Short mmCIF file of C-alpha atoms and ligand atoms in Angstrom, two decimals:
data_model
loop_
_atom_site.label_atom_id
_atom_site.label_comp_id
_atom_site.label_asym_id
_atom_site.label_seq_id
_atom_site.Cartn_x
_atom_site.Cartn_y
_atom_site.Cartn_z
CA UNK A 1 100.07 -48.95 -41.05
CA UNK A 2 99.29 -51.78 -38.69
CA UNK A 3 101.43 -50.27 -36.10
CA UNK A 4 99.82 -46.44 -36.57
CA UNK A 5 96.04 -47.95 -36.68
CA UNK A 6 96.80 -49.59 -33.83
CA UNK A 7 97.69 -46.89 -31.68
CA UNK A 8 94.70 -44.86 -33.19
CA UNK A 9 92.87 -47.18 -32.00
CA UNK A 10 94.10 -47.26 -28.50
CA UNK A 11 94.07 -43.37 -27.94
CA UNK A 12 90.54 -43.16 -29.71
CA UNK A 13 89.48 -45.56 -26.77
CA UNK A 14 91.44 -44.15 -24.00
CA UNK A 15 89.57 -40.65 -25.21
CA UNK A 16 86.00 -42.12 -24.40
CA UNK A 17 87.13 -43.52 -21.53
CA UNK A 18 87.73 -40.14 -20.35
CA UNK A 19 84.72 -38.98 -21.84
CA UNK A 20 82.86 -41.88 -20.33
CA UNK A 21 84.32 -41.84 -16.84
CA UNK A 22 82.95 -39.44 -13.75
CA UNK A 23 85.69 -40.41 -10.61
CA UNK A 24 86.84 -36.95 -11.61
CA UNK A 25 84.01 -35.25 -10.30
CA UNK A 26 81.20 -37.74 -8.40
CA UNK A 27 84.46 -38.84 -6.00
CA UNK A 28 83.00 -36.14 -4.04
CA UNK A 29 80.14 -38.34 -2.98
CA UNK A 30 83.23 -40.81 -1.64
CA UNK A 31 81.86 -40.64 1.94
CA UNK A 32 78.20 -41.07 0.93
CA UNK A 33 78.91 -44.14 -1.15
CA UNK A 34 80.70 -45.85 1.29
CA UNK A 35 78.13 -44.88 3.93
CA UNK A 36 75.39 -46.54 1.74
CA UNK A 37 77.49 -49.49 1.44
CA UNK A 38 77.91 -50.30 4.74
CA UNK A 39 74.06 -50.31 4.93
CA UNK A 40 73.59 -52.22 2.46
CA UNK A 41 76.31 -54.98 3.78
CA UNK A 42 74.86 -54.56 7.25
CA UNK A 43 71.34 -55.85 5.52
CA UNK A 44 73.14 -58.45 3.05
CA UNK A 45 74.57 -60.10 6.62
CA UNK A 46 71.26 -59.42 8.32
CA UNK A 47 68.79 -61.67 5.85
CA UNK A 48 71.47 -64.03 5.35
CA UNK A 49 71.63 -63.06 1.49
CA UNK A 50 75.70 -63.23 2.28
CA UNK A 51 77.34 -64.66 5.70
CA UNK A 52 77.69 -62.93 8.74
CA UNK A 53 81.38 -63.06 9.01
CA UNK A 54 81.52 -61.77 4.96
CA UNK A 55 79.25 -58.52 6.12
CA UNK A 56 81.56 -58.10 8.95
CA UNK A 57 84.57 -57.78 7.12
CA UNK A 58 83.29 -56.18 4.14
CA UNK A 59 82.27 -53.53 6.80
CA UNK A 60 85.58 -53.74 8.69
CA UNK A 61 87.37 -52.87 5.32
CA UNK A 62 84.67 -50.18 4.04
CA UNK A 63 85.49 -48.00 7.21
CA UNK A 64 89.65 -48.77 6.81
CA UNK A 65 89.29 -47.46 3.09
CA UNK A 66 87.15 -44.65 4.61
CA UNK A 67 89.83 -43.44 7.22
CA UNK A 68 92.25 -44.33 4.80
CA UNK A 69 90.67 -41.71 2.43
CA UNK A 70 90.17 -38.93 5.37
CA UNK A 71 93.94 -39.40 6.46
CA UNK A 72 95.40 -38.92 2.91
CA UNK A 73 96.58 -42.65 3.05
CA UNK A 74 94.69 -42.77 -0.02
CA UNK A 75 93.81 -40.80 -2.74
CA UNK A 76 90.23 -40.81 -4.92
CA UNK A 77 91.58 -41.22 -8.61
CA UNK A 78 93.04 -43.47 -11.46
CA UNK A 79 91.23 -45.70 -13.83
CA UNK A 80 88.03 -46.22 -12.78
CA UNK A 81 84.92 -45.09 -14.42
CA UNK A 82 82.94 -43.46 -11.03
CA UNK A 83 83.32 -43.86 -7.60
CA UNK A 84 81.46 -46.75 -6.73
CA UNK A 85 83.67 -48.54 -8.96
CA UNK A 86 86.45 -47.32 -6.74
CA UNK A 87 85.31 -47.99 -3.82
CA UNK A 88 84.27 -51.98 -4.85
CA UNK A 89 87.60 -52.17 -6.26
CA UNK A 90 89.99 -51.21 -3.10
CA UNK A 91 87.56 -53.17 -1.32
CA UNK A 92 88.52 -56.27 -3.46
CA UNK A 93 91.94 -55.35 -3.73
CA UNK A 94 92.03 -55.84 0.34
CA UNK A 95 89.40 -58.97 0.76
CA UNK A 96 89.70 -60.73 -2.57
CA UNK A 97 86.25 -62.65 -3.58
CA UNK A 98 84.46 -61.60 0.09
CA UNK A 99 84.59 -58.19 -1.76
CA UNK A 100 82.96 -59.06 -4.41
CA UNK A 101 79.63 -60.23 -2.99
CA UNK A 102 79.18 -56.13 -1.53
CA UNK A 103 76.98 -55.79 -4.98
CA UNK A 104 74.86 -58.36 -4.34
CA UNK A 105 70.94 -57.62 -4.78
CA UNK A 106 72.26 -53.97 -5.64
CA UNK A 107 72.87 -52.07 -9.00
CA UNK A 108 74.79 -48.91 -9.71
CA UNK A 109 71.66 -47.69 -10.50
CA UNK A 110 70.09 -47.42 -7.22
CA UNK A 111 73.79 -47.13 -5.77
CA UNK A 112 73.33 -43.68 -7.44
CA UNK A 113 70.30 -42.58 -7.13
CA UNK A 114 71.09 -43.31 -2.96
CA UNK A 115 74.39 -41.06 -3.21
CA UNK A 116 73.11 -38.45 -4.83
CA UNK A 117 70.23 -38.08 -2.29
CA UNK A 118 72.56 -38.62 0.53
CA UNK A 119 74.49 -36.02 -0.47
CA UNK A 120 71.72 -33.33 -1.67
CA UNK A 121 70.25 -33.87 2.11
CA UNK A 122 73.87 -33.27 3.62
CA UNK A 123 74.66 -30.26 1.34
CA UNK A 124 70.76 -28.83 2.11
CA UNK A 125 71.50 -28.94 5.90
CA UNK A 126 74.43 -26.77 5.19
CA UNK A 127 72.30 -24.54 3.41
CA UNK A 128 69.75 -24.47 6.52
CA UNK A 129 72.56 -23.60 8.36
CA UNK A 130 74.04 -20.74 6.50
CA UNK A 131 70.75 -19.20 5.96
CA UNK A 132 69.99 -19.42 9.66
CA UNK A 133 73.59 -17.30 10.48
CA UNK A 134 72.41 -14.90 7.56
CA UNK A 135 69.40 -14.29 9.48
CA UNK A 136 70.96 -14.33 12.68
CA UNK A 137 73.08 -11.05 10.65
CA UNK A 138 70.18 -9.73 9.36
CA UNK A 139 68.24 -9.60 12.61
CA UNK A 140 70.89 -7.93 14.41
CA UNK A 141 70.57 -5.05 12.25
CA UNK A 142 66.82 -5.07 12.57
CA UNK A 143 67.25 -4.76 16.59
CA UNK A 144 69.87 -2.16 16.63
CA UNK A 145 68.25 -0.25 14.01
CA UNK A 146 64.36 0.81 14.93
CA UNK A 147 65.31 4.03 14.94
CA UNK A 148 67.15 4.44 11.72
CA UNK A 149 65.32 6.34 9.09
CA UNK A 150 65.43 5.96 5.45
CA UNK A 151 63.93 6.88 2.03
CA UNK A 152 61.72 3.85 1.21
CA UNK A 153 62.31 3.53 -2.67
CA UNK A 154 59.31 2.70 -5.76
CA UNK A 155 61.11 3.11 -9.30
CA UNK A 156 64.11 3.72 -7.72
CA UNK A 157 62.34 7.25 -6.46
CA UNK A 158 62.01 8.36 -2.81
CA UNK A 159 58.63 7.16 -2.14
CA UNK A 160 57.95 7.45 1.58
CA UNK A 161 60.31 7.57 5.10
CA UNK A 162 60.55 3.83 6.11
CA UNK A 163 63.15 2.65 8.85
CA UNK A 164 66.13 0.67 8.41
CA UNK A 165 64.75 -2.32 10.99
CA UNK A 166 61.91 -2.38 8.27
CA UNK A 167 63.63 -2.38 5.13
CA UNK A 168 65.47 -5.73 6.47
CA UNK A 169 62.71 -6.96 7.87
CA UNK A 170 61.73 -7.75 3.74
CA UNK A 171 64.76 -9.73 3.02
CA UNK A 172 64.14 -11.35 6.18
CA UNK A 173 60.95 -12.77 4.84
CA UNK A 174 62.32 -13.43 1.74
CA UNK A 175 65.00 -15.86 3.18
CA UNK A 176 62.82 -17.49 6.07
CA UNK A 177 60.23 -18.59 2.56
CA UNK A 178 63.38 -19.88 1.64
CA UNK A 179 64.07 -21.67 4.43
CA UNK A 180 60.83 -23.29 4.65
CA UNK A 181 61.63 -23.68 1.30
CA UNK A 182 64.08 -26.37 1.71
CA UNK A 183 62.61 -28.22 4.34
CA UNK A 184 60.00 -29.02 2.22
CA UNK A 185 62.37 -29.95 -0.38
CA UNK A 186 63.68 -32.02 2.22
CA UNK A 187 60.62 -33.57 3.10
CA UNK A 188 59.88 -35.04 -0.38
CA UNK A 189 63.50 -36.16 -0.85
CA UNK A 190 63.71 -38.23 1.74
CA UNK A 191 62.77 -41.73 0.87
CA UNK A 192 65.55 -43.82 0.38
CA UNK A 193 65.70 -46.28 -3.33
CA UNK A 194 68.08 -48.58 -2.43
CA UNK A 195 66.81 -51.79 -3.06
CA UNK A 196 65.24 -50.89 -6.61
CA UNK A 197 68.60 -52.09 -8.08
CA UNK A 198 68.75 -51.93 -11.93
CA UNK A 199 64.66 -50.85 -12.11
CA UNK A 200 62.64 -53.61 -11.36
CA UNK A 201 63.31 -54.82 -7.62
CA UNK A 202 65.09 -58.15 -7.41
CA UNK A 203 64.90 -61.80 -6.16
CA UNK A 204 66.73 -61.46 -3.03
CA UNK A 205 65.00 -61.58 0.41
CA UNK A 206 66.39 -57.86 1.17
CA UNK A 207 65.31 -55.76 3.72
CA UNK A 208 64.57 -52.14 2.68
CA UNK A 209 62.74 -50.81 5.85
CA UNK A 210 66.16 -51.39 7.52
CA UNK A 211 68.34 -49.80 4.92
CA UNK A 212 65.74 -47.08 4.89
CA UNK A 213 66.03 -46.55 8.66
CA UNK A 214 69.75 -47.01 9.18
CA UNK A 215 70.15 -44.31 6.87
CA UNK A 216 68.16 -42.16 8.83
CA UNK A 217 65.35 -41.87 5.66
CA UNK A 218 61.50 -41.37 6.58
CA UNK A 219 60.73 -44.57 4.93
CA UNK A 220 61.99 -46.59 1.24
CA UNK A 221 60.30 -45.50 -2.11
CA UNK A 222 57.49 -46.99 -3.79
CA UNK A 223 58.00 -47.64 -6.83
CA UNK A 224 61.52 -49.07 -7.86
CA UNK A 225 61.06 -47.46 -11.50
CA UNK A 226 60.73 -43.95 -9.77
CA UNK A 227 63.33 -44.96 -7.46
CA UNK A 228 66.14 -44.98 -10.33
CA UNK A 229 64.93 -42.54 -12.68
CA UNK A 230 64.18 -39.65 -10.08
CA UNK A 231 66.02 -36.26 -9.12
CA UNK A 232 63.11 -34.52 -9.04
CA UNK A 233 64.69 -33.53 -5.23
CA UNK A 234 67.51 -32.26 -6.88
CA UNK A 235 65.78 -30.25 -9.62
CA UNK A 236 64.01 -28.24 -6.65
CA UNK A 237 66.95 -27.73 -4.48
CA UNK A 238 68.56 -26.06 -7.00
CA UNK A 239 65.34 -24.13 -7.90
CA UNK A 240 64.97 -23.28 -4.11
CA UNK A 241 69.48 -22.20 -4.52
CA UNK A 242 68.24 -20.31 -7.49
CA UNK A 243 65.02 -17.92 -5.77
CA UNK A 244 67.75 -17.63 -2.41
CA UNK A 245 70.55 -16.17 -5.22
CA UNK A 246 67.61 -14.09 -6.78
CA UNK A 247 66.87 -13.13 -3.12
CA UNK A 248 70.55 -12.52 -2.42
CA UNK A 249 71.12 -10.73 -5.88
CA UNK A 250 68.43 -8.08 -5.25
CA UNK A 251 70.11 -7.20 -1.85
CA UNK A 252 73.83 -7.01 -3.49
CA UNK A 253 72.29 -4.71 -5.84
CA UNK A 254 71.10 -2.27 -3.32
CA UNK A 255 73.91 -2.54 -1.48
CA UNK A 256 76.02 -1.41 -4.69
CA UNK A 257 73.42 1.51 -5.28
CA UNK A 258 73.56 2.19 -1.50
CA UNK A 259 77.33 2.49 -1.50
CA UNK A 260 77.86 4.31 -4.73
CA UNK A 261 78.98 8.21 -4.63
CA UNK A 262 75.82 10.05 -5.00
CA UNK A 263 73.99 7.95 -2.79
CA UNK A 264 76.83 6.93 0.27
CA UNK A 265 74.09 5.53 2.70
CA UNK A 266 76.32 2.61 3.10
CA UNK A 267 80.11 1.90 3.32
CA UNK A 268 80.74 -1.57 2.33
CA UNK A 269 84.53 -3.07 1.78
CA UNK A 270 87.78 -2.15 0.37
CA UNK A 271 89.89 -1.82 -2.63
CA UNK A 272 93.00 -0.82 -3.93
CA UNK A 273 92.11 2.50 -5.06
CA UNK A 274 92.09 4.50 -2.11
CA UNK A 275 89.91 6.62 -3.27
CA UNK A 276 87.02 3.63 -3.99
CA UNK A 277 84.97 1.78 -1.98
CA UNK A 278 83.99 -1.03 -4.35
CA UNK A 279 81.68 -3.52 -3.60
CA UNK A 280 83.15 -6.55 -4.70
CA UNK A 281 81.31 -8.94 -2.88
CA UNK A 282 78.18 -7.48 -3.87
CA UNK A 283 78.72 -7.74 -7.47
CA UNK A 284 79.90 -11.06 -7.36
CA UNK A 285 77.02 -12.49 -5.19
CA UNK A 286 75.06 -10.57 -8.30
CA UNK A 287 76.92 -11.89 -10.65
CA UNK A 288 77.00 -15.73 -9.81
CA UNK A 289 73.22 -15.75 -9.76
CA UNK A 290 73.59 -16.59 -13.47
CA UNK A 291 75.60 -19.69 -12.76
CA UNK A 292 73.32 -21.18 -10.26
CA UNK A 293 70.51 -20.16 -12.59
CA UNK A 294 72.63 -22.23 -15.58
CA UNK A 295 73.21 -25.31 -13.33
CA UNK A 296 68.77 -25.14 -12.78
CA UNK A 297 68.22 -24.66 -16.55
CA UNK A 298 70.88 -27.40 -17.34
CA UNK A 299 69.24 -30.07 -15.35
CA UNK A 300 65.91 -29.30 -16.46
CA UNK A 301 66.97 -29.68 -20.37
CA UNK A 302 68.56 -33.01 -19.40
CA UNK A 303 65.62 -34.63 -17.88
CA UNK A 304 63.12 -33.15 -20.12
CA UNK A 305 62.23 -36.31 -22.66
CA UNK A 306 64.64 -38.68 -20.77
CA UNK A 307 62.55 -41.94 -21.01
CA UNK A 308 62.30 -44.50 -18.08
CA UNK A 309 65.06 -45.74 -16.22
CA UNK A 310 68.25 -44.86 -15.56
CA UNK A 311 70.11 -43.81 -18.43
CA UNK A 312 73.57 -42.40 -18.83
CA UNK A 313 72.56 -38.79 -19.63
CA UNK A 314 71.43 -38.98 -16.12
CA UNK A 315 75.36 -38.11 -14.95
CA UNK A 316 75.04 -34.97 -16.08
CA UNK A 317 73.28 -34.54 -13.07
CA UNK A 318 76.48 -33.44 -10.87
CA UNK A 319 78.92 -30.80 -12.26
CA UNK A 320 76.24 -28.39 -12.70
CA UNK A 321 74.54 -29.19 -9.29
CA UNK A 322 77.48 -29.17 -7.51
CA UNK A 323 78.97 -26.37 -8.86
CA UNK A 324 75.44 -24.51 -7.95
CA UNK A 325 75.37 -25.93 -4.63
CA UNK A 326 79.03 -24.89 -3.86
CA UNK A 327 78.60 -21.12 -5.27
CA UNK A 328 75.23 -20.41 -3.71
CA UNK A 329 75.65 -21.80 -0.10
CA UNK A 330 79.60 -19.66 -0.65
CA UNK A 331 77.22 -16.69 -1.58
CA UNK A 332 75.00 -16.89 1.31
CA UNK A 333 78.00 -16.95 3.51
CA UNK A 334 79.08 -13.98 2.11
CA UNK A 335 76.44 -12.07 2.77
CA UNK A 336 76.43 -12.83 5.53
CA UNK A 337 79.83 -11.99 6.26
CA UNK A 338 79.36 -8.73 4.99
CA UNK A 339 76.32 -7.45 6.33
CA UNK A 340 77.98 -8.09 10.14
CA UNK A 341 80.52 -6.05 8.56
CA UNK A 342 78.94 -2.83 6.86
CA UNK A 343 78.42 0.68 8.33
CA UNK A 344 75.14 2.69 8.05
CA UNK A 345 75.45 6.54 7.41
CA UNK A 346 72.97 6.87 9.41
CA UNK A 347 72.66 11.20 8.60
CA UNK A 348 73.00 11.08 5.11
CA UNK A 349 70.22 8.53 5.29
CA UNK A 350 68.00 10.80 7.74
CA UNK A 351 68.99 13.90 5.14
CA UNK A 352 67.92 12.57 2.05
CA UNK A 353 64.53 11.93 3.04
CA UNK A 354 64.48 15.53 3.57
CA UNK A 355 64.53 15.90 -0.28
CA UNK A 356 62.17 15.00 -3.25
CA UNK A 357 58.95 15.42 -1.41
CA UNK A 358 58.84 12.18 0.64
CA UNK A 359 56.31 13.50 2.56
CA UNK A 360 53.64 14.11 -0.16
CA UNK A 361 51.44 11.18 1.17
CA UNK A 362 51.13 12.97 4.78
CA UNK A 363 50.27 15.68 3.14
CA UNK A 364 47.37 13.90 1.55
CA UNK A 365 46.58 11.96 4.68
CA UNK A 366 46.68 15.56 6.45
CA UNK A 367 43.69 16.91 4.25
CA UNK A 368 41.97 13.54 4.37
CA UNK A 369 41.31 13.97 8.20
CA UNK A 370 40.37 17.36 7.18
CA UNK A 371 37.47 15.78 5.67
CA UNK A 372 38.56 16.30 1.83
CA UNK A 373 38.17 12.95 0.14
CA UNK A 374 41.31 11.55 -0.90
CA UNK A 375 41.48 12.24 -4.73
CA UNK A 376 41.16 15.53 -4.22
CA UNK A 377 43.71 15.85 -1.73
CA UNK A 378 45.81 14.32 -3.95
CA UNK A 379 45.26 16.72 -6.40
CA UNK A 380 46.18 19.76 -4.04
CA UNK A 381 49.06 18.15 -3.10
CA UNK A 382 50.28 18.00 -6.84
CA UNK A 383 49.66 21.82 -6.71
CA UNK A 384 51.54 22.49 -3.18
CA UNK A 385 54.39 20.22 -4.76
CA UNK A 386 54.53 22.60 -8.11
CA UNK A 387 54.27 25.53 -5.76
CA UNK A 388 57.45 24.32 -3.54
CA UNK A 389 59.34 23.90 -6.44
CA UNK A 390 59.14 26.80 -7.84
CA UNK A 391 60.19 28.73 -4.50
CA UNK A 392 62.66 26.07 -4.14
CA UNK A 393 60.87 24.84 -1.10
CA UNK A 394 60.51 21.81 0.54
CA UNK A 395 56.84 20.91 1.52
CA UNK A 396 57.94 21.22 5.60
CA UNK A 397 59.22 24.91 5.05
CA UNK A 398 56.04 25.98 2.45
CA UNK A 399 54.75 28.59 4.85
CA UNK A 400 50.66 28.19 5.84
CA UNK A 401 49.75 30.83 3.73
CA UNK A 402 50.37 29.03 0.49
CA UNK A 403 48.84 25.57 2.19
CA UNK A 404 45.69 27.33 3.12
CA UNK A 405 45.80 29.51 -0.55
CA UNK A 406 45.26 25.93 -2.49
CA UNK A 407 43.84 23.69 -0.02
CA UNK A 408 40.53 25.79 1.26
CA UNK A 409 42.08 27.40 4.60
CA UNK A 410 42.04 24.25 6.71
CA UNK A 411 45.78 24.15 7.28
CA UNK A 412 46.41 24.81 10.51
CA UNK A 413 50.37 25.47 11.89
CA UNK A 414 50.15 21.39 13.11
CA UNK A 415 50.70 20.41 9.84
CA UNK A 416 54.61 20.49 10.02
CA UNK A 417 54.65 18.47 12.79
CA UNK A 418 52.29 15.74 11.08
CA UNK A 419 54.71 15.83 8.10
CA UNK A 420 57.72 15.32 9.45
CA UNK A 421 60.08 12.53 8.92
CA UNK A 422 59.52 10.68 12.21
CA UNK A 423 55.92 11.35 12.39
CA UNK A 424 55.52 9.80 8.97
CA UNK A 425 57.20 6.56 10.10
CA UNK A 426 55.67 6.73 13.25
CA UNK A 427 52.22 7.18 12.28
CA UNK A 428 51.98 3.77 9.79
CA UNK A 429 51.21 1.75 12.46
CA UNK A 430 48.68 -0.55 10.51
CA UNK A 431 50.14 -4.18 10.35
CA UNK A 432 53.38 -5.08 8.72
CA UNK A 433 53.89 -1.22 8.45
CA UNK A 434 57.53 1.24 9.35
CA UNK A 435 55.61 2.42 12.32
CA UNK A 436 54.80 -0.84 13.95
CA UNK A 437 57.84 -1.53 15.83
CA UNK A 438 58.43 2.64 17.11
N1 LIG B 501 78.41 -42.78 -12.91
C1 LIG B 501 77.05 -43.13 -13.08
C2 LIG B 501 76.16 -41.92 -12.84
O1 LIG B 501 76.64 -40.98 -12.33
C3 LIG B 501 76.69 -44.22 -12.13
C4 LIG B 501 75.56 -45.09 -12.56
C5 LIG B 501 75.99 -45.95 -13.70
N2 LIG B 501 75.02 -46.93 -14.06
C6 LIG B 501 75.05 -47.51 -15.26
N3 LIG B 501 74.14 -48.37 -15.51
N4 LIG B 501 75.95 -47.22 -16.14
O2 LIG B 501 75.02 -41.90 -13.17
#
């Protein structure tokens, strides 16, 4: 009995451990936390809070751990509850009681809180920089392709002739917002709370300007409350991962309508039926916009109601995030990757516009300059589009006779030029229009 309670006892315990501990996924901010450390020892040594010669070898031993770590001497795991209490604990393994006096004038708290910004600004520059090569992929199809003509698409009907150097032009204003975006983001994020410790400041002479600085923030927070209880930076981040996923998720989706059967204006990947072309990538990117989505509404729900400080629901800040962070800036690599990669069927493009009437606004614009007023030459079009279809027409081969029957003999034979594909595009010259750049 004694013997079987006992050892309920001890697995019960080793179960919340394991519920309790986060090494197994925060040792990915290993090279943050030992970054802040060294600050922080660097400041302790500074203002005298410990001696010199202490800072200097707590230092010394922070960056042996931290090659130690990057050469595989060393691996991030076993029985500690996070990773600052790994870190504090090799370091006292290797200098005994000089170890010890790292956590001086500092709390896990603030430890945190300084990580998880650390590493939210390191993982956003990588973001910067993979939106920056998806534009740099995006823009090279916009230069080699001001001449390529497409159906431009409302409710997935062919609406009017646009070219292919202006249909990316739109996702390249969607991902340039979300670029500026992030630096924003950026902007507010960095301040730098170390030195709030637990919540409420502390009774050491500490220096935060210099932490602040040597950690290359814009200047320390101001309020040490705020400074523990904040990932407000985080919360957008992953808002601004979630609009670049909704940004990247339309795209996939046209490129999966683009590269089906019936519409083949694209040819995108591989598979191992040779007689598909599936886009994989595509509906992945698509379908992963979910998950960053999840990781947004996650951290949301967890701060909503959390009351002032720090409290332990506040780890839940990191699987999510990370997981988000990982899948989106994969995504946007992707894309990337893909769009340097994909072929434009550049005829089949050109010949659909040739069906479904895409010219029906020229038409219009045709009578307008005729002096009909607009709703009216709307209305004749309607007719002239009835009229086509029942001779099985298009609205370029509709000979003058049946313009001129329904639209009061002011057709003239320069209509078909003023309706054709290229003229159409041409012609919308007004700003931030198809015709700008021909
Ligand atoms: N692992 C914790 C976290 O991720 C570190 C902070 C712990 N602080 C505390 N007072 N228990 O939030």
């Amino acid at each position: 009995m004694n013997l079987w309670g006992g050892r309920f006892k001890e697995s019960l315990d080793s179960k919340a451990y394991s519920f309790n501990q986060s090494l197994s996924f925060d040792k990915r901010l290993i090279f943050v936390d030992i970054l802040g450390s060294i600050s922080h020892a660097k400041m302790l040594g500074k203002q005298n809070i410990i001696p010199k010669e202490d800072s200097d070898k707590i230092i010394e031993n922070l960056n042996i751990i931290k090659d130690e770590i990057e050469n595989g001497k060393i691996e991030v795991c076993g029985d500690y509850e996070d990773v600052h209490s790994f870190v504090e604990s090799e370091l006292i393994k290797r200098i005994g009681d000089v170890g010890k006096k790292l956590h001086t004038a500092r709390s896990r708290n603030d430890q945190v809180a300084l990580d998880m910004k650390l590493y939210t600004r390191e993982t956003m520059n990588s973001t910067i920089k993979n939106i920056n090569e998806l534009l740099s992929s995006i823009n090279s199809i916009i230069e080699k392709n001001k001449q390529t003509i497409l159906p431009g698409f409302t409710h997935l009907q062919k609406a009017q002739p646009i070219t292919l150097s202006h249909y990316f032009k739109c996702y390249r204003e969607m991902f340039k917002r979300d670029l500026s975006r992030l630096f924003e983001t950026l902007d507010r994020l960095n301040e730098c709370p170390l030195g709030a410790c637990a919540l409420a400041g502390t009774v050491y002479p500490i220096d935060r300007d210099f932490v602040s600085n040597d950690l290359q923030f814009k200047k320390p927070t101001e309020n040490s409350i705020d400074s523990v209880s904040d990932r407000d930076y985080l919360i957008e981040y992953i808002f601004d991962l979630s609009l670049t996923m909704l940004h990247l998720s339309r795209l996939s989706e046209e490129i999966i309508i683009y590269n089906s059967n019936d519409y083949n204006y694209i040819t995108t990947g591989s598979s191992i039926m040779p007689q598909k072309k599936n886009p994989d990538i595509a509906e992945l990117i698509r379908g992963k916009t979910g998950r960053v989505y999840g990781a947004l509404i996650q951290l949301l729900t967890t701060f909503k109601s959390l009351p002032l400080s720090y409290n332990k629901d506040m780890q839940e800040d990191k699987e999510f995030s990370f997981d988000a962070m990982d899948t989106a800036n994969a995504c946007i690599k992707e894309m990337s990757n893909m769009l340097k990669n994909i072929t434009f069927n550049k005829e089949v493009m050109k010949n659909s516009c040739l069906k479904g009437f895409i010219n029906a606004t020229d038409v219009a614009d045709y009578l307008v300059k005729k002096n009909i007023p607009f709703r009216d030459a709307h209305k004749m079009v309607g007719e002239l589009i009835l009229l086509a279809e029942e001779k099985n027409l298009t609205l370029s081969d509709l000979p003058l006779d049946d313009y001129n029957r329904i639209c009061n003999n002011l057709v003239t034979h320069d209509i078909y030029e003023k309706i054709s594909i290229e003229t159409s595009v041409k012609d919308r010259k007004s700003k931030g229009g198809t015709g700008e750049d021909l």
